[in-house]
Amino acid sequence: MNNLKSVNLSKSYTTNEESIDVLHSINLTINLHDQIAISGNSGSGKSTLLHLLAALDTPTSGKICIDDVDISSFTKNELSKHRLENFGFVYQFHHLMEDLTVIENILIPGQLANTNPSLKDDAHELAELIGLSHRLNHLPWKLSGGEKQRVAIARALINKPKIIFLDEPTGNLDDKNAQIIQDLLFDISNKHGVALVAATHDNNFIKNFKTIYKIEDKNLEPEPWLAPPTSILIS
Ligand code: ADP
Ligand code: MG
């Protein structure tokens, strides 16, 4: 996979005869090496957009293309295979399996894909990368929030994805742990070209991204650099 594209992507939810338009005609292309932040108020549609891009939900109109092929032409199996092999996910809450150890949690997507002969070695390497190789056999409840989120990142990376989708990944962490997660994600993205697509309103996180968008009034607007201009800082 080389790119993922949304074309005139719109989404409405209908509940109890009431319909709400969340996203209107969004065009976005994600290439390898991209680092894209999507900001916006709570309820503006950030998670909805990530779910659509990651093929976890279907648009009301418009389409999602992978290498210019409309994914609505994929079978269910093709789509889940593609998701497993090309996408990683990290959410605000780690969603680790509580009765599986650190290393077992990291291994899950790899075992589902079942395509990597050196899966175990890779999982150990990732555990080292996230600084938890001394805690491989611990259950999640023994870990801090930041450590659990690091395991979630390792799990998202085990299949060597092309894109990692992040939904408020630092939203539940203190500043120090948010910084560790941030450094880890950008380090991986810069070294391996994994694209990052993050829904977030953490300004400290947002400012690291090469491209920053904001969802406003159902549209995706380019967001200029969020920090105040230098002249203001000096005065
Ligand atoms: P954000 O992630 O920016 O906070 P969401 O994408 O979660 O926003 O939600 C956007 C809007 O869509 C909100 O008004 C939310 O209530 C609504 N929404 C999200 N998911 C559903 C759903 N499954 N059914 C109905 N409404 C939904
Ligand atoms: Mg959300």
PDB file of C-alpha atoms and ligand atoms in Angstrom:
ATOM      1  CA  MET A   1       0.000   0.000   0.000  1.00  0.00           C
ATOM      2  CA  ASN A   2       1.339   3.417  -0.933  1.00  0.00           C
ATOM      3  CA  ASN A   3      -1.518   5.737  -0.215  1.00  0.00           C
ATOM      4  CA  LEU A   4      -4.924   6.055   1.285  1.00  0.00           C
ATOM      5  CA  LYS A   5      -7.374   8.622   0.015  1.00  0.00           C
ATOM      6  CA  SER A   6     -10.801   9.905   0.920  1.00  0.00           C
ATOM      7  CA  VAL A   7     -12.825  11.319  -1.940  1.00  0.00           C
ATOM      8  CA  ASN A   8     -15.845  13.537  -1.199  1.00  0.00           C
ATOM      9  CA  LEU A   9     -16.292  11.590   2.003  1.00  0.00           C
ATOM     10  CA  SER A  10     -19.461  12.355   3.930  1.00  0.00           C
ATOM     11  CA  LYS A  11     -20.985  10.779   6.991  1.00  0.00           C
ATOM     12  CA  SER A  12     -24.330  11.218   8.694  1.00  0.00           C
ATOM     13  CA  TYR A  13     -25.721   9.226  11.590  1.00  0.00           C
ATOM     14  CA  THR A  14     -29.399   8.464  11.767  1.00  0.00           C
ATOM     15  CA  THR A  15     -30.915   7.603  15.114  1.00  0.00           C
ATOM     16  CA  ASN A  16     -34.624   7.635  15.995  1.00  0.00           C
ATOM     17  CA  GLU A  17     -35.575   9.345  12.752  1.00  0.00           C
ATOM     18  CA  GLU A  18     -33.127  12.127  13.488  1.00  0.00           C
ATOM     19  CA  SER A  19     -30.173  12.523  11.171  1.00  0.00           C
ATOM     20  CA  ILE A  20     -26.991  14.399  12.007  1.00  0.00           C
ATOM     21  CA  ASP A  21     -24.422  15.321   9.388  1.00  0.00           C
ATOM     22  CA  VAL A  22     -20.958  14.902  10.871  1.00  0.00           C
ATOM     23  CA  LEU A  23     -18.589  15.135   7.906  1.00  0.00           C
ATOM     24  CA  HIS A  24     -19.214  16.776   4.560  1.00  0.00           C
ATOM     25  CA  SER A  25     -17.238  16.031   1.420  1.00  0.00           C
ATOM     26  CA  ILE A  26     -13.797  15.467   2.903  1.00  0.00           C
ATOM     27  CA  ASN A  27     -10.841  15.007   0.564  1.00  0.00           C
ATOM     28  CA  LEU A  28      -7.652  13.824   2.179  1.00  0.00           C
ATOM     29  CA  THR A  29      -4.669  11.861   0.907  1.00  0.00           C
ATOM     30  CA  ILE A  30      -2.310  10.029   3.233  1.00  0.00           C
ATOM     31  CA  ASN A  31       1.073   8.986   1.870  1.00  0.00           C
ATOM     32  CA  LEU A  32       3.886   7.094   3.565  1.00  0.00           C
ATOM     33  CA  HIS A  33       5.973   9.361   5.828  1.00  0.00           C
ATOM     34  CA  ASP A  34       3.013  11.713   6.370  1.00  0.00           C
ATOM     35  CA  GLN A  35       2.423  12.983   9.885  1.00  0.00           C
ATOM     36  CA  ILE A  36      -1.072  14.366  10.035  1.00  0.00           C
ATOM     37  CA  ALA A  37      -2.884  15.725  13.066  1.00  0.00           C
ATOM     38  CA  ILE A  38      -6.619  16.249  13.034  1.00  0.00           C
ATOM     39  CA  SER A  39      -7.803  18.651  15.679  1.00  0.00           C
ATOM     40  CA  GLY A  40     -11.270  19.981  16.356  1.00  0.00           C
ATOM     41  CA  ASN A  41     -13.713  20.404  19.187  1.00  0.00           C
ATOM     42  CA  SER A  42     -15.150  17.459  20.995  1.00  0.00           C
ATOM     43  CA  GLY A  43     -17.938  16.020  18.844  1.00  0.00           C
ATOM     44  CA  SER A  44     -16.612  17.598  15.648  1.00  0.00           C
ATOM     45  CA  GLY A  45     -16.102  14.220  13.982  1.00  0.00           C
ATOM     46  CA  LYS A  46     -12.426  13.343  14.548  1.00  0.00           C
ATOM     47  CA  SER A  47     -13.051   9.757  15.627  1.00  0.00           C
ATOM     48  CA  THR A  48     -15.646   9.341  12.892  1.00  0.00           C
ATOM     49  CA  LEU A  49     -13.091  10.392  10.280  1.00  0.00           C
ATOM     50  CA  LEU A  50     -10.432   8.018  11.644  1.00  0.00           C
ATOM     51  CA  HIS A  51     -12.907   5.129  11.649  1.00  0.00           C
ATOM     52  CA  LEU A  52     -13.874   5.828   8.052  1.00  0.00           C
ATOM     53  CA  LEU A  53     -10.259   6.126   6.901  1.00  0.00           C
ATOM     54  CA  ALA A  54      -9.372   2.919   8.692  1.00  0.00           C
ATOM     55  CA  ALA A  55     -12.298   1.119   7.073  1.00  0.00           C
ATOM     56  CA  LEU A  56     -13.921   0.427  10.431  1.00  0.00           C
ATOM     57  CA  ASP A  57     -17.044   2.277   9.369  1.00  0.00           C
ATOM     58  CA  THR A  58     -18.654   3.021   6.009  1.00  0.00           C
ATOM     59  CA  PRO A  59     -19.323   6.469   4.542  1.00  0.00           C
ATOM     60  CA  THR A  60     -22.809   7.792   3.782  1.00  0.00           C
ATOM     61  CA  SER A  61     -21.447   9.032   0.464  1.00  0.00           C
ATOM     62  CA  GLY A  62     -18.053   9.401  -1.167  1.00  0.00           C
ATOM     63  CA  LYS A  63     -15.342   6.794  -1.037  1.00  0.00           C
ATOM     64  CA  ILE A  64     -12.089   5.601   0.500  1.00  0.00           C
ATOM     65  CA  CYS A  65      -9.400   4.429  -1.919  1.00  0.00           C
ATOM     66  CA  ILE A  66      -6.294   2.411  -1.329  1.00  0.00           C
ATOM     67  CA  ASP A  67      -3.802   2.981  -4.109  1.00  0.00           C
ATOM     68  CA  ASP A  68      -6.715   4.428  -6.086  1.00  0.00           C
ATOM     69  CA  VAL A  69      -8.919   1.366  -5.663  1.00  0.00           C
ATOM     70  CA  ASP A  70     -12.283   2.025  -4.012  1.00  0.00           C
ATOM     71  CA  ILE A  71     -12.367  -0.172  -0.906  1.00  0.00           C
ATOM     72  CA  SER A  72     -16.100  -0.729  -1.276  1.00  0.00           C
ATOM     73  CA  SER A  73     -15.089  -3.209  -3.998  1.00  0.00           C
ATOM     74  CA  PHE A  74     -13.129  -5.297  -1.454  1.00  0.00           C
ATOM     75  CA  THR A  75     -14.649  -8.408   0.084  1.00  0.00           C
ATOM     76  CA  LYS A  76     -14.957  -8.507   3.870  1.00  0.00           C
ATOM     77  CA  ASN A  77     -11.946 -10.815   4.073  1.00  0.00           C
ATOM     78  CA  GLU A  78      -9.827  -8.650   1.794  1.00  0.00           C
ATOM     79  CA  LEU A  79     -10.683  -5.647   3.903  1.00  0.00           C
ATOM     80  CA  SER A  80      -9.800  -7.256   7.227  1.00  0.00           C
ATOM     81  CA  LYS A  81      -6.562  -8.635   5.786  1.00  0.00           C
ATOM     82  CA  HIS A  82      -5.679  -5.196   4.505  1.00  0.00           C
ATOM     83  CA  ARG A  83      -6.529  -3.599   7.865  1.00  0.00           C
ATOM     84  CA  LEU A  84      -4.458  -6.114   9.764  1.00  0.00           C
ATOM     85  CA  GLU A  85      -1.425  -5.797   7.509  1.00  0.00           C
ATOM     86  CA  ASN A  86      -1.380  -2.079   6.773  1.00  0.00           C
ATOM     87  CA  PHE A  87      -2.975  -0.295   9.707  1.00  0.00           C
ATOM     88  CA  GLY A  88      -2.147   0.027  13.372  1.00  0.00           C
ATOM     89  CA  PHE A  89      -4.461   1.572  15.962  1.00  0.00           C
ATOM     90  CA  VAL A  90      -3.857   3.288  19.241  1.00  0.00           C
ATOM     91  CA  TYR A  91      -6.772   4.679  21.206  1.00  0.00           C
ATOM     92  CA  GLN A  92      -7.070   6.936  24.228  1.00  0.00           C
ATOM     93  CA  PHE A  93      -7.571   3.868  26.380  1.00  0.00           C
ATOM     94  CA  HIS A  94      -5.138   1.079  25.740  1.00  0.00           C
ATOM     95  CA  HIS A  95      -7.706  -1.740  25.218  1.00  0.00           C
ATOM     96  CA  LEU A  96      -5.189  -4.394  26.205  1.00  0.00           C
ATOM     97  CA  MET A  97      -6.446  -7.905  26.921  1.00  0.00           C
ATOM     98  CA  GLU A  98      -6.323  -7.964  30.706  1.00  0.00           C
ATOM     99  CA  ASP A  99      -5.714 -11.693  31.038  1.00  0.00           C
ATOM    100  CA  LEU A 100      -2.833 -11.729  28.562  1.00  0.00           C
ATOM    101  CA  THR A 101       0.725 -10.710  29.395  1.00  0.00           C
ATOM    102  CA  VAL A 102       2.631  -7.822  27.832  1.00  0.00           C
ATOM    103  CA  ILE A 103       4.301 -10.020  25.224  1.00  0.00           C
ATOM    104  CA  GLU A 104       1.069 -11.904  24.461  1.00  0.00           C
ATOM    105  CA  ASN A 105      -0.761  -8.630  23.901  1.00  0.00           C
ATOM    106  CA  ILE A 106       1.936  -7.423  21.526  1.00  0.00           C
ATOM    107  CA  LEU A 107       1.736 -10.689  19.590  1.00  0.00           C
ATOM    108  CA  ILE A 108      -2.051 -10.730  18.983  1.00  0.00           C
ATOM    109  CA  PRO A 109      -2.261  -8.913  15.610  1.00  0.00           C
ATOM    110  CA  GLY A 110       0.787 -10.845  14.403  1.00  0.00           C
ATOM    111  CA  GLN A 111      -0.841 -14.149  15.253  1.00  0.00           C
ATOM    112  CA  LEU A 112      -4.017 -13.078  13.492  1.00  0.00           C
ATOM    113  CA  ALA A 113      -2.109 -12.085  10.341  1.00  0.00           C
ATOM    114  CA  ASN A 114       0.010 -15.232  10.583  1.00  0.00           C
ATOM    115  CA  THR A 115       2.445 -14.128   7.905  1.00  0.00           C
ATOM    116  CA  ASN A 116       5.640 -13.351   9.810  1.00  0.00           C
ATOM    117  CA  PRO A 117       8.079 -16.213  10.494  1.00  0.00           C
ATOM    118  CA  SER A 118      10.104 -14.054  12.893  1.00  0.00           C
ATOM    119  CA  LEU A 119       7.089 -12.798  14.836  1.00  0.00           C
ATOM    120  CA  LYS A 120       8.403 -13.688  18.296  1.00  0.00           C
ATOM    121  CA  ASP A 121      11.755 -12.002  17.686  1.00  0.00           C
ATOM    122  CA  ASP A 122       9.986  -8.915  16.374  1.00  0.00           C
ATOM    123  CA  ALA A 123       7.737  -8.802  19.448  1.00  0.00           C
ATOM    124  CA  HIS A 124      10.794  -8.956  21.718  1.00  0.00           C
ATOM    125  CA  GLU A 125      12.451  -6.203  19.726  1.00  0.00           C
ATOM    126  CA  LEU A 126       9.358  -4.027  20.090  1.00  0.00           C
ATOM    127  CA  ALA A 127       9.201  -4.713  23.823  1.00  0.00           C
ATOM    128  CA  GLU A 128      12.752  -3.450  24.008  1.00  0.00           C
ATOM    129  CA  LEU A 129      11.913  -0.399  21.914  1.00  0.00           C
ATOM    130  CA  ILE A 130       9.102   0.565  24.313  1.00  0.00           C
ATOM    131  CA  GLY A 131      11.387  -0.051  27.287  1.00  0.00           C
ATOM    132  CA  LEU A 132       9.420  -2.962  28.720  1.00  0.00           C
ATOM    133  CA  SER A 133      11.553  -5.974  27.908  1.00  0.00           C
ATOM    134  CA  HIS A 134      11.986  -6.605  31.634  1.00  0.00           C
ATOM    135  CA  ARG A 135       8.207  -6.906  32.061  1.00  0.00           C
ATOM    136  CA  LEU A 136       7.262  -9.293  29.267  1.00  0.00           C
ATOM    137  CA  ASN A 137       5.290 -11.643  31.484  1.00  0.00           C
ATOM    138  CA  HIS A 138       3.434  -9.034  33.486  1.00  0.00           C
ATOM    139  CA  LEU A 139      -0.319  -8.659  33.204  1.00  0.00           C
ATOM    140  CA  PRO A 140      -1.588  -5.186  32.235  1.00  0.00           C
ATOM    141  CA  TRP A 141      -2.935  -4.346  35.715  1.00  0.00           C
ATOM    142  CA  LYS A 142       0.636  -4.293  37.002  1.00  0.00           C
ATOM    143  CA  LEU A 143       1.603  -1.550  34.556  1.00  0.00           C
ATOM    144  CA  SER A 144       1.131   2.210  34.795  1.00  0.00           C
ATOM    145  CA  GLY A 145      -1.103   4.054  32.309  1.00  0.00           C
ATOM    146  CA  GLY A 146       1.905   5.196  30.301  1.00  0.00           C
ATOM    147  CA  GLU A 147       3.364   1.690  30.193  1.00  0.00           C
ATOM    148  CA  LYS A 148       0.057   0.230  29.027  1.00  0.00           C
ATOM    149  CA  GLN A 149      -0.093   2.807  26.249  1.00  0.00           C
ATOM    150  CA  ARG A 150       3.444   1.822  25.215  1.00  0.00           C
ATOM    151  CA  VAL A 151       2.291  -1.800  24.961  1.00  0.00           C
ATOM    152  CA  ALA A 152      -0.650  -0.631  22.829  1.00  0.00           C
ATOM    153  CA  ILE A 153       1.854   1.087  20.526  1.00  0.00           C
ATOM    154  CA  ALA A 154       4.004  -2.036  20.250  1.00  0.00           C
ATOM    155  CA  ARG A 155       0.870  -4.043  19.459  1.00  0.00           C
ATOM    156  CA  ALA A 156      -0.034  -1.511  16.762  1.00  0.00           C
ATOM    157  CA  LEU A 157       3.435  -1.916  15.241  1.00  0.00           C
ATOM    158  CA  ILE A 158       3.828  -5.690  15.241  1.00  0.00           C
ATOM    159  CA  ASN A 159       2.611  -6.134  11.662  1.00  0.00           C
ATOM    160  CA  LYS A 160       4.835  -3.307  10.394  1.00  0.00           C
ATOM    161  CA  PRO A 161       1.895  -1.118   9.362  1.00  0.00           C
ATOM    162  CA  LYS A 162       2.044   1.616   6.768  1.00  0.00           C
ATOM    163  CA  ILE A 163      -0.258   3.909   8.747  1.00  0.00           C
ATOM    164  CA  ILE A 164      -0.869   4.211  12.477  1.00  0.00           C
ATOM    165  CA  PHE A 165      -4.200   5.764  13.433  1.00  0.00           C
ATOM    166  CA  LEU A 166      -4.139   7.415  16.816  1.00  0.00           C
ATOM    167  CA  ASP A 167      -7.302   8.534  18.563  1.00  0.00           C
ATOM    168  CA  GLU A 168      -6.354  10.892  21.414  1.00  0.00           C
ATOM    169  CA  PRO A 169      -3.376   8.677  22.329  1.00  0.00           C
ATOM    170  CA  THR A 170      -2.088  11.089  24.968  1.00  0.00           C
ATOM    171  CA  GLY A 171      -5.542  12.060  26.261  1.00  0.00           C
ATOM    172  CA  ASN A 172      -5.350   9.909  29.351  1.00  0.00           C
ATOM    173  CA  LEU A 173      -1.718  10.480  30.318  1.00  0.00           C
ATOM    174  CA  ASP A 174       0.225  12.923  32.463  1.00  0.00           C
ATOM    175  CA  ASP A 175       2.705  15.263  30.739  1.00  0.00           C
ATOM    176  CA  LYS A 176       5.737  13.055  31.289  1.00  0.00           C
ATOM    177  CA  ASN A 177       4.110   9.930  29.890  1.00  0.00           C
ATOM    178  CA  ALA A 178       2.505  11.866  27.055  1.00  0.00           C
ATOM    179  CA  GLN A 179       6.007  13.037  26.115  1.00  0.00           C
ATOM    180  CA  ILE A 180       7.378   9.463  26.152  1.00  0.00           C
ATOM    181  CA  ILE A 181       4.543   8.284  23.881  1.00  0.00           C
ATOM    182  CA  GLN A 182       5.043  11.255  21.601  1.00  0.00           C
ATOM    183  CA  ASP A 183       8.796  10.692  21.255  1.00  0.00           C
ATOM    184  CA  LEU A 184       8.260   7.002  20.589  1.00  0.00           C
ATOM    185  CA  LEU A 185       5.697   7.601  17.844  1.00  0.00           C
ATOM    186  CA  PHE A 186       7.704  10.241  15.991  1.00  0.00           C
ATOM    187  CA  ASP A 187      10.889   8.233  16.324  1.00  0.00           C
ATOM    188  CA  ILE A 188       9.221   5.231  14.689  1.00  0.00           C
ATOM    189  CA  SER A 189       7.561   7.328  12.013  1.00  0.00           C
ATOM    190  CA  ASN A 190      10.783   9.158  11.139  1.00  0.00           C
ATOM    191  CA  LYS A 191      12.887   5.986  11.077  1.00  0.00           C
ATOM    192  CA  HIS A 192      10.515   3.670   9.241  1.00  0.00           C
ATOM    193  CA  GLY A 193       8.289   6.012   7.249  1.00  0.00           C
ATOM    194  CA  VAL A 194       5.145   4.845   9.020  1.00  0.00           C
ATOM    195  CA  ALA A 195       2.500   7.516   8.472  1.00  0.00           C
ATOM    196  CA  LEU A 196       0.842   8.922  11.586  1.00  0.00           C
ATOM    197  CA  VAL A 197      -2.753  10.096  11.501  1.00  0.00           C
ATOM    198  CA  ALA A 198      -3.811  11.404  14.872  1.00  0.00           C
ATOM    199  CA  ALA A 199      -7.059  12.796  16.197  1.00  0.00           C
ATOM    200  CA  THR A 200      -6.054  14.956  19.113  1.00  0.00           C
ATOM    201  CA  HIS A 201      -6.581  18.239  20.845  1.00  0.00           C
ATOM    202  CA  ASP A 202      -3.355  18.018  22.844  1.00  0.00           C
ATOM    203  CA  ASN A 203      -1.465  21.085  21.595  1.00  0.00           C
ATOM    204  CA  ASN A 204       1.862  19.822  22.858  1.00  0.00           C
ATOM    205  CA  PHE A 205       1.378  16.738  20.686  1.00  0.00           C
ATOM    206  CA  ILE A 206      -0.132  18.557  17.699  1.00  0.00           C
ATOM    207  CA  LYS A 207       2.805  20.913  17.242  1.00  0.00           C
ATOM    208  CA  ASN A 208       5.100  18.027  16.215  1.00  0.00           C
ATOM    209  CA  PHE A 209       3.065  17.143  13.145  1.00  0.00           C
ATOM    210  CA  LYS A 210       4.077  18.161   9.647  1.00  0.00           C
ATOM    211  CA  THR A 211       0.456  18.704   8.646  1.00  0.00           C
ATOM    212  CA  ILE A 212      -2.277  19.954  10.923  1.00  0.00           C
ATOM    213  CA  TYR A 213      -5.965  20.014  10.046  1.00  0.00           C
ATOM    214  CA  LYS A 214      -8.958  21.068  11.994  1.00  0.00           C
ATOM    215  CA  ILE A 215     -12.479  19.782  11.559  1.00  0.00           C
ATOM    216  CA  GLU A 216     -14.745  22.767  11.564  1.00  0.00           C
ATOM    217  CA  ASP A 217     -18.349  22.792  10.465  1.00  0.00           C
ATOM    218  CA  LYS A 218     -18.055  19.269   8.972  1.00  0.00           C
ATOM    219  CA  ASN A 219     -15.061  20.228   6.842  1.00  0.00           C
ATOM    220  CA  LEU A 220     -11.364  19.616   7.100  1.00  0.00           C
ATOM    221  CA  GLU A 221      -9.534  22.930   7.198  1.00  0.00           C
ATOM    222  CA  PRO A 222      -5.763  23.354   7.091  1.00  0.00           C
ATOM    223  CA  GLU A 223      -4.627  24.663  10.457  1.00  0.00           C
ATOM    224  CA  PRO A 224      -1.639  26.995  10.528  1.00  0.00           C
ATOM    225  CA  TRP A 225       1.101  26.455  13.080  1.00  0.00           C
ATOM    226  CA  LEU A 226      -0.572  26.612  16.474  1.00  0.00           C
ATOM    227  CA  ALA A 227       2.214  28.230  18.477  1.00  0.00           C
ATOM    228  CA  PRO A 228       2.122  32.043  18.743  1.00  0.00           C
ATOM    229  CA  PRO A 229       4.363  33.931  16.292  1.00  0.00           C
ATOM    230  CA  THR A 230       7.944  34.486  17.492  1.00  0.00           C
ATOM    231  CA  SER A 231       7.437  38.249  17.758  1.00  0.00           C
ATOM    232  CA  ILE A 232       4.833  37.710  20.457  1.00  0.00           C
ATOM    233  CA  LEU A 233       7.166  35.357  22.334  1.00  0.00           C
ATOM    234  CA  ILE A 234       9.957  37.953  22.336  1.00  0.00           C
ATOM    235  CA  SER A 235       7.801  40.843  23.525  1.00  0.00           C
TER     236      SER A 235
HETATM  237  P1  ADP B   1     -14.936  13.610  18.125  1.00  0.00           P
HETATM  238  O1  ADP B   1     -14.105  12.375  18.016  1.00  0.00           O
HETATM  239  O2  ADP B   1     -14.406  14.775  17.358  1.00  0.00           O
HETATM  240  O3  ADP B   1     -15.209  13.982  19.545  1.00  0.00           O
HETATM  241  P2  ADP B   1     -17.021  11.908  17.036  1.00  0.00           P
HETATM  242  O4  ADP B   1     -16.534  11.524  15.700  1.00  0.00           O
HETATM  243  O5  ADP B   1     -16.911  10.898  18.111  1.00  0.00           O
HETATM  244  O6  ADP B   1     -16.378  13.297  17.474  1.00  0.00           O
HETATM  245  O7  ADP B   1     -18.561  12.313  16.932  1.00  0.00           O
HETATM  246  C1  ADP B   1     -19.045  13.257  15.993  1.00  0.00           C
HETATM  247  C2  ADP B   1     -20.563  13.386  16.138  1.00  0.00           C
HETATM  248  O8  ADP B   1     -21.190  12.203  15.704  1.00  0.00           O
HETATM  249  C3  ADP B   1     -21.038  13.612  17.567  1.00  0.00           C
HETATM  250  O9  ADP B   1     -22.133  14.493  17.538  1.00  0.00           O
HETATM  251  C4  ADP B   1     -21.459  12.244  18.011  1.00  0.00           C
HETATM  252  O10 ADP B   1     -22.457  12.320  18.994  1.00  0.00           O
HETATM  253  C5  ADP B   1     -21.989  11.639  16.726  1.00  0.00           C
HETATM  254  N1  ADP B   1     -21.825  10.166  16.670  1.00  0.00           N
HETATM  255  C6  ADP B   1     -20.646   9.498  16.706  1.00  0.00           C
HETATM  256  N2  ADP B   1     -20.851   8.174  16.586  1.00  0.00           N
HETATM  257  C7  ADP B   1     -22.204   8.007  16.478  1.00  0.00           C
HETATM  258  C8  ADP B   1     -23.055   6.867  16.308  1.00  0.00           C
HETATM  259  N3  ADP B   1     -22.565   5.627  16.227  1.00  0.00           N
HETATM  260  N4  ADP B   1     -24.382   7.088  16.230  1.00  0.00           N
HETATM  261  C9  ADP B   1     -24.895   8.336  16.299  1.00  0.00           C
HETATM  262  N5  ADP B   1     -24.150   9.444  16.444  1.00  0.00           N
HETATM  263  C10 ADP B   1     -22.821   9.297  16.530  1.00  0.00           C
HETATM  264 MG    MG B   2     -13.181  11.228  19.461  1.00  0.00          MG
END
